[in-house]
Short mmCIF file of C-alpha atoms in Angstrom, two decimals:
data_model
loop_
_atom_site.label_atom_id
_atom_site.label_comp_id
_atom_site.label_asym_id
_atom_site.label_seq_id
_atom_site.Cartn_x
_atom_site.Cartn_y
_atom_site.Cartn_z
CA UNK A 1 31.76 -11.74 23.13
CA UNK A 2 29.32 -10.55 25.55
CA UNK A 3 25.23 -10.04 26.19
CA UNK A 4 25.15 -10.32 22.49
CA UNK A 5 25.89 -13.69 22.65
CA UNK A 6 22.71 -15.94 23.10
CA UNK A 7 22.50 -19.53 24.22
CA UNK A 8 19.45 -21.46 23.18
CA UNK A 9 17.67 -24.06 26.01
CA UNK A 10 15.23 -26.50 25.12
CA UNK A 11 13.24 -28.97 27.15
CA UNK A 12 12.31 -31.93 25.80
CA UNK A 13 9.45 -33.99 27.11
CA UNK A 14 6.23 -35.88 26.16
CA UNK A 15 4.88 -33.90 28.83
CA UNK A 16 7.28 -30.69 29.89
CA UNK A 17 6.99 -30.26 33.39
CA UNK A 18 5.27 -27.38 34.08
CA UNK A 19 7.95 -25.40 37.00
CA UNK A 20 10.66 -26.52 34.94
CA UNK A 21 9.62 -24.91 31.74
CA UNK A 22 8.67 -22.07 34.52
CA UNK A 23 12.07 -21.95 35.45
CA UNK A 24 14.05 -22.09 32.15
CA UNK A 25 11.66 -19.34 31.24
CA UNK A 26 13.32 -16.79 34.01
CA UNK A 27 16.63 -18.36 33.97
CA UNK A 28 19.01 -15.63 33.00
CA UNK A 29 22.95 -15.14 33.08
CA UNK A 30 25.52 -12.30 33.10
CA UNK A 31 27.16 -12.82 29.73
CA UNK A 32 24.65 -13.71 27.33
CA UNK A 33 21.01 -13.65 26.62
CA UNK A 34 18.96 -16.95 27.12
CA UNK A 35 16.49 -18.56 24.72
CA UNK A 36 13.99 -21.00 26.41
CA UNK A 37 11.40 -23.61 23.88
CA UNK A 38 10.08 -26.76 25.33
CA UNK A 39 9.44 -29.73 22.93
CA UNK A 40 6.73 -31.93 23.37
CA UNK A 41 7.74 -35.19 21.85
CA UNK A 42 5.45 -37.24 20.23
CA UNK A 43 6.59 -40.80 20.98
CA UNK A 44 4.86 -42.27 17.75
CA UNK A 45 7.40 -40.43 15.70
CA UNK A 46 10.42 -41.66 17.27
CA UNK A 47 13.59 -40.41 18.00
CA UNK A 48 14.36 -39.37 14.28
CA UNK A 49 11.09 -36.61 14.96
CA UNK A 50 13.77 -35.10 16.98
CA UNK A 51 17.09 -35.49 15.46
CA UNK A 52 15.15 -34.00 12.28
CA UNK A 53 13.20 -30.95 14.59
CA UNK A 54 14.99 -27.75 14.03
CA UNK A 55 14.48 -26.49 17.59
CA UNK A 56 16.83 -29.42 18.38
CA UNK A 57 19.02 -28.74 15.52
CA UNK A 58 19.65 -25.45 16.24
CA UNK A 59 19.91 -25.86 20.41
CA UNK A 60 23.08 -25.24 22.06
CA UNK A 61 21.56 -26.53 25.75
CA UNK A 62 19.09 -29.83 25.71
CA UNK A 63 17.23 -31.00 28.68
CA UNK A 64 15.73 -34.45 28.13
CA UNK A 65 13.93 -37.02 30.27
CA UNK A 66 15.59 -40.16 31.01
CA UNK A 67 12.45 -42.38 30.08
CA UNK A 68 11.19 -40.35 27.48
CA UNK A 69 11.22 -43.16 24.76
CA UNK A 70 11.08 -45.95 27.41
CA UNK A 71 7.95 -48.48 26.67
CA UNK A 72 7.69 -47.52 23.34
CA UNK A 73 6.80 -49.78 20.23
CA UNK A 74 10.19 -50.89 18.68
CA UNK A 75 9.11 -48.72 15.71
CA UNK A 76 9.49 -46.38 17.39
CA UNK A 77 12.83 -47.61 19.34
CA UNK A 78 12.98 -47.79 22.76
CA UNK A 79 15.72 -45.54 24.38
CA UNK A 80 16.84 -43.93 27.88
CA UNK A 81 17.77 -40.37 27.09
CA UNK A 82 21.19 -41.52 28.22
CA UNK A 83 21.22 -43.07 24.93
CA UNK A 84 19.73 -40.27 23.10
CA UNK A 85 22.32 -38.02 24.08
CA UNK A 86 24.78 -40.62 22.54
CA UNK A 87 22.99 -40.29 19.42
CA UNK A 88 22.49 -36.78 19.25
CA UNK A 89 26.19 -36.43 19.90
CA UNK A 90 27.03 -38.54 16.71
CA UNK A 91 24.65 -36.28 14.73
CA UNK A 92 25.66 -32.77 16.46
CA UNK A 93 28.95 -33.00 18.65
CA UNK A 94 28.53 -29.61 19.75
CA UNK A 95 25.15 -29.48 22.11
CA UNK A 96 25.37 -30.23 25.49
CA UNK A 97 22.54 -32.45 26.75
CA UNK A 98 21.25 -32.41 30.53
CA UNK A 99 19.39 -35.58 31.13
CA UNK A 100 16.25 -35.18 33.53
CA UNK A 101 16.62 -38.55 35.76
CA UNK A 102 14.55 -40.39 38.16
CA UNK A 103 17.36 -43.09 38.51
CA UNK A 104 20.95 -42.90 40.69
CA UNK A 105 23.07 -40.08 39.53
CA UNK A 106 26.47 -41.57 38.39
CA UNK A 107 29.69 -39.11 39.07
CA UNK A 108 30.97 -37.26 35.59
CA UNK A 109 27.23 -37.27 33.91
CA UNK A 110 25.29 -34.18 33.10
CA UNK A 111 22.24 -35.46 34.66
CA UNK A 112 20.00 -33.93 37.11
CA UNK A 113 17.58 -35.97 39.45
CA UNK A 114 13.75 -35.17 38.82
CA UNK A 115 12.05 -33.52 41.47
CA UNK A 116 10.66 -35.82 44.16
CA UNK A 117 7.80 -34.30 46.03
CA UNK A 118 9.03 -32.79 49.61
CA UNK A 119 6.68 -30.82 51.94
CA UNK A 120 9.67 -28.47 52.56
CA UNK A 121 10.53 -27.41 49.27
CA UNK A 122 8.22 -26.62 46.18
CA UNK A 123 9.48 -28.42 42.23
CA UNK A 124 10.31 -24.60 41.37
CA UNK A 125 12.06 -23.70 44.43
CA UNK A 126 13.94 -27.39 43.81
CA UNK A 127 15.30 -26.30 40.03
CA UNK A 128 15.95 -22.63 41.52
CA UNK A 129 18.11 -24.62 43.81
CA UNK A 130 19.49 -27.22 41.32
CA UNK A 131 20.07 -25.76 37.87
CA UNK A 132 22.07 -22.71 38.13
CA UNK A 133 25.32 -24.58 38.68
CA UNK A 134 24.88 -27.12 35.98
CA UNK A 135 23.75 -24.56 33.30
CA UNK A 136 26.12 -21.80 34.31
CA UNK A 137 29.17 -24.34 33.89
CA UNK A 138 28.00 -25.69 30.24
CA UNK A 139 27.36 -21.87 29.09
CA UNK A 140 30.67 -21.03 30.14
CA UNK A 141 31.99 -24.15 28.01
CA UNK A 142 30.23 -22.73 25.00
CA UNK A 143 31.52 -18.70 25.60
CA UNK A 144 34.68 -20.34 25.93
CA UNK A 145 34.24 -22.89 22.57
CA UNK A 146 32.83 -19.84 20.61
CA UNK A 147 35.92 -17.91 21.78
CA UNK A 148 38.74 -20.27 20.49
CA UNK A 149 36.11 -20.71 17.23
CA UNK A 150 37.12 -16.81 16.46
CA UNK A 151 40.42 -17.32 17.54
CA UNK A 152 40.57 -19.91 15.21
CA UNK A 153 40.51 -17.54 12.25
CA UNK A 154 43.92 -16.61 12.49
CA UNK A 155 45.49 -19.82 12.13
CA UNK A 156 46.45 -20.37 8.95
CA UNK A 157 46.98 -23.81 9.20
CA UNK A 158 43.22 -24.13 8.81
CA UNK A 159 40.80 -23.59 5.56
CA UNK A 160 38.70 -20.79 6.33
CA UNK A 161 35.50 -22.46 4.71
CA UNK A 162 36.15 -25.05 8.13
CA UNK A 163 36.56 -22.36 10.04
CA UNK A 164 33.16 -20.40 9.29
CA UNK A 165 31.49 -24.70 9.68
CA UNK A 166 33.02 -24.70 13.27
CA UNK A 167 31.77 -21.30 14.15
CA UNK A 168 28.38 -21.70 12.82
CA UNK A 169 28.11 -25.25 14.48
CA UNK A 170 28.87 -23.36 17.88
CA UNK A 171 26.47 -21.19 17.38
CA UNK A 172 23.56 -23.25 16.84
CA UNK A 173 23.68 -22.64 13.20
CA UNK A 174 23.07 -26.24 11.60
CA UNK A 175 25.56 -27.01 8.69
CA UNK A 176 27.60 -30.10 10.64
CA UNK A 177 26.02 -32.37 8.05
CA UNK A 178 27.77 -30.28 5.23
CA UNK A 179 30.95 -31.43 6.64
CA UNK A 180 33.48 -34.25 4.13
CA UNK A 181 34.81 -36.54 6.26
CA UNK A 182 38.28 -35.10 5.83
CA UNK A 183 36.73 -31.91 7.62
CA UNK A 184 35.40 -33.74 10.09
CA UNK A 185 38.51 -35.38 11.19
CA UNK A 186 40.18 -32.24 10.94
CA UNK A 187 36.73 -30.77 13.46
CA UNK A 188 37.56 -33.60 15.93
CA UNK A 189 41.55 -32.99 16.13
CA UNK A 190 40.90 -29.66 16.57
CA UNK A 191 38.22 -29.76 19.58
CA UNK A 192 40.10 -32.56 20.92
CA UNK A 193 42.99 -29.78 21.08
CA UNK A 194 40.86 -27.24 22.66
CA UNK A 195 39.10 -29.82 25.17
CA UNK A 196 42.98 -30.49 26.55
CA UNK A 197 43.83 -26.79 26.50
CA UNK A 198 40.87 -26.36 28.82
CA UNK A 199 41.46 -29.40 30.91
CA UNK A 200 45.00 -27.59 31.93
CA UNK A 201 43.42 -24.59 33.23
#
């Protein structure tokens, strides 16, 4: 572990803001390297598009707008990106999603409010201001995730083939979908083990 280790951001708009794909673009950290792609999203496509893009697939860190699928044709399915994130955390458990909001900020969400426009303070100075906190505390999460993951391989109590699934799903290495139910039960006790180990430190 260490500045080998890279963590992959994307942005995901129908129109990226342009400071905050500035600033996830110089956004660095001590302990790993940083990967930065924004996603425009086309909204005819729906939210499948996404769920089937491999930039998404392969992210460890999503930022999404709250409205991005708001007003849409119901072919296209009309969702907040609170709701997105639900869905994308059926498909892939294991990304952490940062939803861009315009709306009240409710206590024990990963949301950030949207830049407002202040006379005082620029939209680049605001995410300078805003976003270190919130991205340095889920990178740490997924150091410490792909930590227990090698940790992992000494327990014998474990097959190794779920192993290698867990440790490639951490790293932004798409196979989840490989996974039997049986291992996927198995995936859930396991990070529900790890999620209470880290809750008592």
């Amino acid at each position: 572990m260490g500045n080998n280790e890279t963590i992959k951001i994307v942005y995901v708009d129908d129109a990226p803001e342009p400071d905050l794909s500035k600033y996830l673009d110089s956004f660095t950290h001590n302990n790993c390297k940083i990967a930065h792609e924004d996603v425009v999203f086309d909204p005819d496509k729906g939210y499948e598009s996404l769920i089937n893009d491999m930039r998404i697939r392969t992210a460890n860190i999503i930022l999404i707008d709250s409205k991005l699928f708001e007003n849409r044709s119901s072919v296209a399915g009309k969702f907040t990106g609170e709701q997105f994130k639900m869905i994308l955390r059926k498909h892939f458990p294991f990304i952490e999603v940062i939803v861009v909001t315009q709306n009240d900020i409710e206590e024990g969400y990963n949301k950030i409010p949207k830049y407002k426009y202040s006379p005082s303070e620029s939209s680049l100075d605001y995410y300078h201001r805003i976003l270190p906190e919130v991205l340095n505390t889920l990178i740490k999460n997924i150091l410490e995730y792909r930590m227990i993951a090698e940790n992992l391989q000494d327990n014998k109590a474990l097959e190794q083939v779920l192993v290698e699934k867990i440790k490639n799903s951490l790293n932004g290495i798409d196979l989840y979908d490989e996974l039997t139910k049986t291992d996927i039960d198995n995936f859930v006790k396991v990070f529900k083990e790890v999620q209470e180990a880290l809750g008592d430190n």
